[in-house]
XYZ file of C-alpha atoms in Angstrom:
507
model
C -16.019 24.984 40.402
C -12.776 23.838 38.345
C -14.436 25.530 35.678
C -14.689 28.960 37.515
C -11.234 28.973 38.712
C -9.903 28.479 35.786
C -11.419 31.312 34.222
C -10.879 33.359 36.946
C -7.030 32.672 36.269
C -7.382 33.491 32.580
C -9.205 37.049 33.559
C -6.470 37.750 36.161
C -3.826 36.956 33.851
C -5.085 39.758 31.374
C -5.219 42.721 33.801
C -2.279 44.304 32.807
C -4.042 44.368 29.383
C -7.305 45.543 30.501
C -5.223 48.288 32.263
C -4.063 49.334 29.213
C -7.236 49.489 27.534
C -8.235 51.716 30.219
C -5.824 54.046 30.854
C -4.847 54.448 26.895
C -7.794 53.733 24.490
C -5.636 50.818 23.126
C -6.954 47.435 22.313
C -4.043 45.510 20.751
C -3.341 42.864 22.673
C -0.674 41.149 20.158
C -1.553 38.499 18.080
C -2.565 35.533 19.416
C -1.753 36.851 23.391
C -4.837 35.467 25.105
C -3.921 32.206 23.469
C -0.702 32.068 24.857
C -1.553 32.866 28.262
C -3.896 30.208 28.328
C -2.081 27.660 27.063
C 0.898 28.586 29.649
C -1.811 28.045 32.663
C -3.589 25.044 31.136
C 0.460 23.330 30.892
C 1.220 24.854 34.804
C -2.104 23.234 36.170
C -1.815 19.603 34.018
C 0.893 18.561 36.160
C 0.591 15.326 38.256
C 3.114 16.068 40.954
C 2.059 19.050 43.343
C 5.329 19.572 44.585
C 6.197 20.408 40.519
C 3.438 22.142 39.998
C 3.359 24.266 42.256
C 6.664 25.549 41.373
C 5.541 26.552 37.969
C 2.576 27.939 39.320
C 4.615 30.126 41.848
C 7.156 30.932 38.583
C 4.302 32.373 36.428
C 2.639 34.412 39.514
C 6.249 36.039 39.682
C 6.234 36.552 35.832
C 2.750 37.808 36.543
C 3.996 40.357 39.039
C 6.441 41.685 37.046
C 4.046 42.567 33.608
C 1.609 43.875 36.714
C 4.443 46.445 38.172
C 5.636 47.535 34.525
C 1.508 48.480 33.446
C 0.910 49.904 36.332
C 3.744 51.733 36.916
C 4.977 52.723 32.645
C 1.212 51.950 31.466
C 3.670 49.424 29.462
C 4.205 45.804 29.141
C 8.194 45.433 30.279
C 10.640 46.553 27.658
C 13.569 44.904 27.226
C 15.498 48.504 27.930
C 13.484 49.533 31.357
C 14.269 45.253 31.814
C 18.379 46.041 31.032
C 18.351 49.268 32.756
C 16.656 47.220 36.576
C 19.551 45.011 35.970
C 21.960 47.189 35.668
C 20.790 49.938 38.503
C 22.839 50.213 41.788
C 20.740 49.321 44.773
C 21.072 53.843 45.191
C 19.062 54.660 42.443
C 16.597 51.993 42.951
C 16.083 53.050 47.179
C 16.075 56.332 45.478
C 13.973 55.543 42.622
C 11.176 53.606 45.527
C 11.693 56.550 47.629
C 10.548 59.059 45.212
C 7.177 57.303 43.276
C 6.455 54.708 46.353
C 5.823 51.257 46.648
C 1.726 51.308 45.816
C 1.835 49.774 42.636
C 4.282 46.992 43.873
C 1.714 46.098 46.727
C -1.003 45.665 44.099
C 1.310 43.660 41.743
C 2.195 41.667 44.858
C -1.701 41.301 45.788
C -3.239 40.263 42.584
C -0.255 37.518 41.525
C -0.670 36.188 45.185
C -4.861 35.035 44.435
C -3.245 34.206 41.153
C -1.468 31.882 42.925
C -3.636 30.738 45.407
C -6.671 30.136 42.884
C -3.761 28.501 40.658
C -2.947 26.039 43.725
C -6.774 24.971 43.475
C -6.878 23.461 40.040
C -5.398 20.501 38.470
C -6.459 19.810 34.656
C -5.478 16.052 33.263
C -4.260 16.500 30.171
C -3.008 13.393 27.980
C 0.875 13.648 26.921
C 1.136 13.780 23.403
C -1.664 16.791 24.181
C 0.975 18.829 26.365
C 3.621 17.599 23.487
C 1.697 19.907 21.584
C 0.343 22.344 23.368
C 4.054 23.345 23.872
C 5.063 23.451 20.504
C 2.182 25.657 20.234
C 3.146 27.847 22.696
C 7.014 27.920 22.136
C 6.040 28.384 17.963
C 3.352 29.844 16.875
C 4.487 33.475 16.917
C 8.204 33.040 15.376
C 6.708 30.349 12.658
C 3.669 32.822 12.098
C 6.595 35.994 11.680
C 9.014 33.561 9.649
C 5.835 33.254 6.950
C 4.677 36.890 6.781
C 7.833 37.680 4.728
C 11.650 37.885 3.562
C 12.844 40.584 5.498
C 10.682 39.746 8.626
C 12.757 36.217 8.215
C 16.043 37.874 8.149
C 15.359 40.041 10.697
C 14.594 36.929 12.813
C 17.770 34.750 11.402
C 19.983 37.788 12.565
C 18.943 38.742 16.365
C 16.600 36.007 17.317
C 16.922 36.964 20.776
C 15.402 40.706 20.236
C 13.243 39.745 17.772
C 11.197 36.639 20.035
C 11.422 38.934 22.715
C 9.179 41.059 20.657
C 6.808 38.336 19.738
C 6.368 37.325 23.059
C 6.370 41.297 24.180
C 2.539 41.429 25.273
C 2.430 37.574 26.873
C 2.990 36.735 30.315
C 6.852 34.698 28.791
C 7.658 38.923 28.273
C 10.268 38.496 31.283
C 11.906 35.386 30.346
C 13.307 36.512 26.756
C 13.929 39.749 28.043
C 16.562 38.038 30.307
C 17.674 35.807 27.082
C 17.917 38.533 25.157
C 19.940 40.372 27.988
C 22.167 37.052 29.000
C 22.834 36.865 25.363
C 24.075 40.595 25.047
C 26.445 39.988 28.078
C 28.363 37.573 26.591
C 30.052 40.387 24.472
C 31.516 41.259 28.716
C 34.217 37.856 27.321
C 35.101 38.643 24.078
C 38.643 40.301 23.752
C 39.038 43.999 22.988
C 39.379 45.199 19.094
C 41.680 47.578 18.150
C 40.200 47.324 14.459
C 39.463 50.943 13.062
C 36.093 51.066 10.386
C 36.874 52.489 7.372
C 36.146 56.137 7.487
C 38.788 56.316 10.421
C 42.607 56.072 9.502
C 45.791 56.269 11.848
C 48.299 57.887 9.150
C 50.938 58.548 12.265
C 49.880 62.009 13.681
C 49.683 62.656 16.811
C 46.852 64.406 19.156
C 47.153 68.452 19.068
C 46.123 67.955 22.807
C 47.936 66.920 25.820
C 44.803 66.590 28.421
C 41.829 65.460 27.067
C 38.873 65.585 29.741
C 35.284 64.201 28.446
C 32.594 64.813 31.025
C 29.124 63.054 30.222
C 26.105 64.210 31.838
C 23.161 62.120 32.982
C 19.479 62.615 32.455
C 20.299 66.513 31.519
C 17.586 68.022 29.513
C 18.630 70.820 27.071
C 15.955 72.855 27.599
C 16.392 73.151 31.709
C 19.674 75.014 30.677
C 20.015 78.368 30.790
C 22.688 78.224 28.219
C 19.929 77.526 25.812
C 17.346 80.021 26.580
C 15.790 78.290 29.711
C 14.105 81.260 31.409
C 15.812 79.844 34.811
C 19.904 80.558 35.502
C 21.011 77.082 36.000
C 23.699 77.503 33.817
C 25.766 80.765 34.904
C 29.534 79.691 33.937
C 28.585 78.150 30.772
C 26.509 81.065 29.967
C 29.317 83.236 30.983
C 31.351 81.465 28.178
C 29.293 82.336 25.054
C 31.391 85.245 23.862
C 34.762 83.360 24.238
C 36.049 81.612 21.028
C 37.789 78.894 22.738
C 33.759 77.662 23.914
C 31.174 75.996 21.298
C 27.739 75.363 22.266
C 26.161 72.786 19.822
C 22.613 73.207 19.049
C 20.296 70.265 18.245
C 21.887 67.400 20.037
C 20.063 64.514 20.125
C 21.081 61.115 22.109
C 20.902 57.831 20.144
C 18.892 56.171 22.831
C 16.845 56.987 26.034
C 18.424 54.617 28.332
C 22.327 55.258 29.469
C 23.415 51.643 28.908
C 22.539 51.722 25.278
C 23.597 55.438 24.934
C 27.270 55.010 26.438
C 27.853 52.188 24.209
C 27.692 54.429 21.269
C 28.953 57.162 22.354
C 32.319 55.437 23.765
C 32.437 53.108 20.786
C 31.698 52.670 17.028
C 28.723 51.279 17.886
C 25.973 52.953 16.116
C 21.919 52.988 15.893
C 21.812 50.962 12.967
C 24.793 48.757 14.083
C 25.419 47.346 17.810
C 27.972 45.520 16.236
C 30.664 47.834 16.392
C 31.187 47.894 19.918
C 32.865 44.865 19.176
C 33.951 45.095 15.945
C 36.207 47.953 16.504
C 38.288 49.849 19.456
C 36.520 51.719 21.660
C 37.331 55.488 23.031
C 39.776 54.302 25.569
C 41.939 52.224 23.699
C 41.804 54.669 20.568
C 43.352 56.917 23.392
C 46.006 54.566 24.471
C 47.057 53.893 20.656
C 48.034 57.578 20.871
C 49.931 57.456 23.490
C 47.257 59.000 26.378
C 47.426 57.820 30.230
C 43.554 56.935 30.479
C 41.549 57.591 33.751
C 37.798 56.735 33.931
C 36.441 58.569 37.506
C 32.884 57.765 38.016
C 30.522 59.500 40.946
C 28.905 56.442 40.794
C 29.421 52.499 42.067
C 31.104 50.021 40.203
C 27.852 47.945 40.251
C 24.688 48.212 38.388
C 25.466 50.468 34.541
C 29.584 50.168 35.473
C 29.306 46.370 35.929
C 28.282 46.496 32.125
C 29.490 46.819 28.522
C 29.882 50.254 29.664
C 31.758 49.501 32.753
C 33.969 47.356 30.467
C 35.267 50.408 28.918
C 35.733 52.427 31.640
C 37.991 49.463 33.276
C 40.188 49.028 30.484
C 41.569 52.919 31.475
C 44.903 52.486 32.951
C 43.446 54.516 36.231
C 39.391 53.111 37.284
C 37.895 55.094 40.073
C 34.008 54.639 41.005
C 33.497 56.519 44.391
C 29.943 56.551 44.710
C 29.775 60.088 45.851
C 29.818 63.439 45.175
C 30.092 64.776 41.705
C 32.184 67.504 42.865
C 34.512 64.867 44.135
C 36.084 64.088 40.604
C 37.542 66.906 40.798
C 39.942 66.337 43.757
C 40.184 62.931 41.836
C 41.687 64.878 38.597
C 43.665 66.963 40.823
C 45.151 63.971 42.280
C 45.864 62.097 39.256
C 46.901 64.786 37.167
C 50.478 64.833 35.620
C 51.787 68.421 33.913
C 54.650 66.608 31.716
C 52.027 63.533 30.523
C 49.403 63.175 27.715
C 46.318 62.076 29.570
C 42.603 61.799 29.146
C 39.932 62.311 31.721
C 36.620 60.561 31.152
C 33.874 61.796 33.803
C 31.219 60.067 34.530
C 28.639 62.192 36.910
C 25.687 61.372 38.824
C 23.649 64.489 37.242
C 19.999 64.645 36.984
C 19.102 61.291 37.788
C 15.735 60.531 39.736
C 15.630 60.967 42.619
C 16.606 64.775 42.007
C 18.967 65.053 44.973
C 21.888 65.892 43.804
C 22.644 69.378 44.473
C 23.689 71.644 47.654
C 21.158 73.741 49.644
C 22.573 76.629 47.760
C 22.093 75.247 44.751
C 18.034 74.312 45.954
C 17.945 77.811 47.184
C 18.879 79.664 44.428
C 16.508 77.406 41.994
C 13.493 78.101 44.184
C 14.324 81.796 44.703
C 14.651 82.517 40.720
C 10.993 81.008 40.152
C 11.620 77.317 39.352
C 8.597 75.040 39.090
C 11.021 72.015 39.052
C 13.427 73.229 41.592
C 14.886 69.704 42.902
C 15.857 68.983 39.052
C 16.503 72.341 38.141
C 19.348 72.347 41.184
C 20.847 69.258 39.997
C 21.750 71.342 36.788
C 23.403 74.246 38.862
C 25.233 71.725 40.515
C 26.837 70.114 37.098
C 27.614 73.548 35.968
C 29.847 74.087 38.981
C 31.478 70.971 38.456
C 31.794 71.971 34.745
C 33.427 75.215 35.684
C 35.602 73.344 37.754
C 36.991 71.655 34.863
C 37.064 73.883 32.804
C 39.519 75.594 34.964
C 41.553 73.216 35.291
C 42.096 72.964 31.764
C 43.685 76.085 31.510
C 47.194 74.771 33.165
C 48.076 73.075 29.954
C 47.965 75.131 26.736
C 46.698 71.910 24.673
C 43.830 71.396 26.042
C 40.293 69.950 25.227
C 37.028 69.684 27.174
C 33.385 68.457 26.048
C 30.105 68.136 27.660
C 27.476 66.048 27.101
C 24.128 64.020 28.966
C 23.829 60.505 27.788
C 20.371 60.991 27.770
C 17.361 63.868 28.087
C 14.580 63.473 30.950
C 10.956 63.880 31.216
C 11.331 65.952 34.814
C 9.469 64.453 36.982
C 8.930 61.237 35.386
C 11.728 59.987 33.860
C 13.414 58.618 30.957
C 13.294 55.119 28.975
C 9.420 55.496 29.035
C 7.702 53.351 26.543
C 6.586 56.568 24.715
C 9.113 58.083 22.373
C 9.155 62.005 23.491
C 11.930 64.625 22.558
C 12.517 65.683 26.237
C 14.247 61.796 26.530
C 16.691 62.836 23.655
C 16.985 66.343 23.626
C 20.545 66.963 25.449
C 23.298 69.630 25.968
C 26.787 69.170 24.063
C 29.474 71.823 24.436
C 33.284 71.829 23.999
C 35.810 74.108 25.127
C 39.094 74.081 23.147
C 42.281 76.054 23.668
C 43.087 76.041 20.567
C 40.625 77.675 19.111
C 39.829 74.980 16.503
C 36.633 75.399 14.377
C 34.901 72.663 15.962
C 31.411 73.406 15.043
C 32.250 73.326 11.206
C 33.404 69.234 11.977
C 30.020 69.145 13.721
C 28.251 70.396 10.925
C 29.223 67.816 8.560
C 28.007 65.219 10.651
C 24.792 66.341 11.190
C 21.576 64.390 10.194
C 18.882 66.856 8.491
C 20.004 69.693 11.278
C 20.385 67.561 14.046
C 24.041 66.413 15.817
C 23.438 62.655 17.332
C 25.845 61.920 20.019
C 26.675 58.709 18.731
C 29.127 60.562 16.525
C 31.107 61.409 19.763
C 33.200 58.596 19.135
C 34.596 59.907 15.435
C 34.765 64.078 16.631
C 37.296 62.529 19.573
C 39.164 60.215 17.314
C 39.992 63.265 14.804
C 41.160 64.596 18.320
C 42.995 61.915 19.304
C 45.182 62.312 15.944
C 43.041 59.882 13.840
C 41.939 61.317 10.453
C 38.379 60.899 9.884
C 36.639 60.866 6.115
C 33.252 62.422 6.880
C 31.624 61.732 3.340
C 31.119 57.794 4.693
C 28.981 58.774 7.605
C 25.439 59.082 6.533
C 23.722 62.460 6.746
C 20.113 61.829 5.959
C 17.201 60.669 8.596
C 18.377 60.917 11.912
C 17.610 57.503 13.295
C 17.090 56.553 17.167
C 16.397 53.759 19.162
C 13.283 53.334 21.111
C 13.441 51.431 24.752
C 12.527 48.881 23.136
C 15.327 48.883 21.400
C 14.217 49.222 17.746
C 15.410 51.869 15.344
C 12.720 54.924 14.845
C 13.233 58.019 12.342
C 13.768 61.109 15.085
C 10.827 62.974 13.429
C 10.368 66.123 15.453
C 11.113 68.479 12.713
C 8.528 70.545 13.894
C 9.543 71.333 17.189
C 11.495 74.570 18.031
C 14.692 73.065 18.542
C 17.364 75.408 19.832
């Protein structure tokens, strides 16, 4: 009978990879992942105290759960950026989130790790010490001594984020959820280190000062390019910006991509030197409010959103170093009386707004705004409302950019959106990093010619943000050091990919 329920614990433990086989033809299950699970189960059930071992027992059904919730719900063992992003969501996304998809998969999860655990409870294997000694170092080894061996660069790879790169080893195993929190812990520590007001070397401050006396930065969230009318989407949600197109003050970039599909790892370049290739340079160097500050700019982050969750980040970091920090969890439209409110004629000042958007659940619009989407045809008319809505508050901007003569205004989403599914999927796809970027300058400068030159075989990646708005700022910028070759992304699991949709009509 021991027998039996043991094995029954080793089949239950790979469902989540028998799901996968299922649902997507795939039969990796990692090297050496069966192993591992076993040995994890054979260490929970060889302990002599009950009380102990039950604990572990309980501690693996919850790891359990969690691999069971990500397959069933992503078709995806957990990632370490759909793991960052649940720790960094505000309890209103996530009721909205639940509200949207339901709870069914979570009442399976709970169902299956709950006879994991009771079978579990049944069994006790005796098991000699110096047999556990090793069955650990098996367990805790195997896969970072078996990488370390396979070859140099694997090695360095391993000596220089350890973290990110046993979280991958351990990436189909039921330990998945414990290095992603490592790995996470480990990132947050950055949340102590002092700011840097270092510049990298393509960036110089040679004395100048900004051309522009209100600065206002509005980022987008989960905006798709293609659900814009400004681009050719066969639905008006756009009608201001399209209004702009003949006026030379307004540029509308084509082929923006976003460095990432996730808006914790997207912010972070786009408000800082951090980069694809290098996360370093959040750190390294001074991010977009202090670069603003240097020049002499009264900062004000306003955020639609809480201070919890994304703003109780790396990114929220940022955003509270402004000299003004507003999160008002409420309507988008709301910044605006916040601008209003804070805005000073005789002062140099940047505006950085951080909307709500397109975020699931798509809510986030007016009845109008739901009317009008449904009325002109829309087969997405929740999300396609959420864009009418940002274009209103866009407008409302933009408008109030015209009371000082030096003005600047840009537009982007941090991310793209599969509508009606989501973004940070395991699956790269370019709806997740196709986005809209736009700026409206009064003074006429030839913007799009700067954005040329940093383009990546056609395509603009958003992680350049942070150098067009330091040349803004009054920095001077030397565009021959950025690289203009293979446009380079991460994935959610946060490793670099070539953007290779080439093909694809962009526009």
């Amino acid at each position: 009978m021991k027998k039996t329920y043991f094995f029954g614990l080793i089949l239950i433990s790979l469902l989540p990879y028998f799901h996968l086989i299922s649902t997507t033809g795939s039969s990796n299950l990692g090297h050496g992942t069966p192993l591992i699970n076993i040995i994890l189960i054979t260490l929970c059930c060889s302990c002599k105290s009950n009380f102990v071992s039950n604990i572990l027992k309980g501690f693996v059904s919850i790891l359990l759960f969690i691999q069971l919730n990500s397959v069933l719900y992503y078709n995806s063992f957990l990632t370490y950026g759909a793991f960052s992003s649940i720790m960094e969501t505000n309890s209103n996304e996530a009721y909205g989130f639940l509200s949207e998809f339901g709870y069914s998969w979570i009442f399976v999860s709970l169902l299956i790790s709950s006879i994991f655990f009771f079978i579990s409870s049944k069994i006790t294997i005796n098991i000699k010490i110096k047999h556990k000694v090793l069955l650990l170092i098996i367990l805790l080894f195997i896969h970072p001594i078996r990488w370390a061996i396979s070859g140099s660069k694997s090695f360095g790879e391993f000596v220089s984020e350890p973290y990110i790169k046993i979280n991958d080893l351990y990436y189909y195993t039921l330990l998945n959820p414990i290095f992603n929190f490592a790995t996470y812990k480990d990132e947050q520590r950055l949340l102590l280190a002092p700011d840097n007001y270092n510049l990298p070397s393509h960036i110089t401050d040679n004395g100048k000062d900004s051309e522009y006396n209100k600065v206002y930065v509005i980022i987008g969230e989960s905006a798709y390019r293609n659900h814009l009318s400004a681009y050719g989407y066969n639905i008006e949600t756009t009608p201001y910006i399209d209004s702009l197109s003949n006026d030379p003050k307004f540029n509308l970039v084509h082929n923006t991509i976003s460095p990432t599909p996730i808006t914790r790892e997207s912010l972070k370049r786009n408000l800082s030197f951090s980069t694809v290739e290098d996360k370093t340079g959040y750190n390294k160097y001074i991010n977009i409010v202090n670069a603003a500050k240097e020049k002499g700019f009264n900062t004000h982050w306003l955020s639609s959103q809480t201070n919890q969750g994304i703003h109780s980040s790396l990114i929220g970091r940022i955003g509270q170093s402004s000299d003004i920090s507003i999160f008002n969890n409420s309507n988008d439209e709301t910044l605006i009386d916040l601008v209003n409110k804070n805005y000073r004629s005789e002062a140099k000042q940047l505006f950085i707004l951080h909307l709500a958007g397109s975020h699931l659940p798509y809510n986030n619009f007016s009845d109008g705004d739901l009317d009008n989407a449904i009325k002109m045809g829309s087969k997405t008319p929740e999300y396609d409302a959420t864009i009418l809505k940002t274009d209103r508050v866009i407008k409302s901007v933009i408008e109030k950019s015209f009371e000082d003569k030096k003005s600047l205004v840009i537009y982007f989403s941090d991310h793209g959106e599969e509508v009606n599914v989501g973004h940070g999927l395991p699956e790269m796809s370019p709806e997740q990093y196709e986005i809209p970027f736009f700026i409206y300058d009064s003074q006429k400068n030839n913007n799009l010619e700067q954005i040329e030159a940093m383009r990546a075989n056609n395509l603009f990646n958003t992680e350049r943000v942070m150098e067009f708005m330091m040349s803004k700022f009054g920095y001077d910028l030397d565009v021959s050091q950025l690289s203009t070759t293979q446009p380079t992304v991460l994935d959610v699991k946060n490793k670099v990919q070539n953007y290779n949709y080439d093909k694809r009509n962009h526009i």
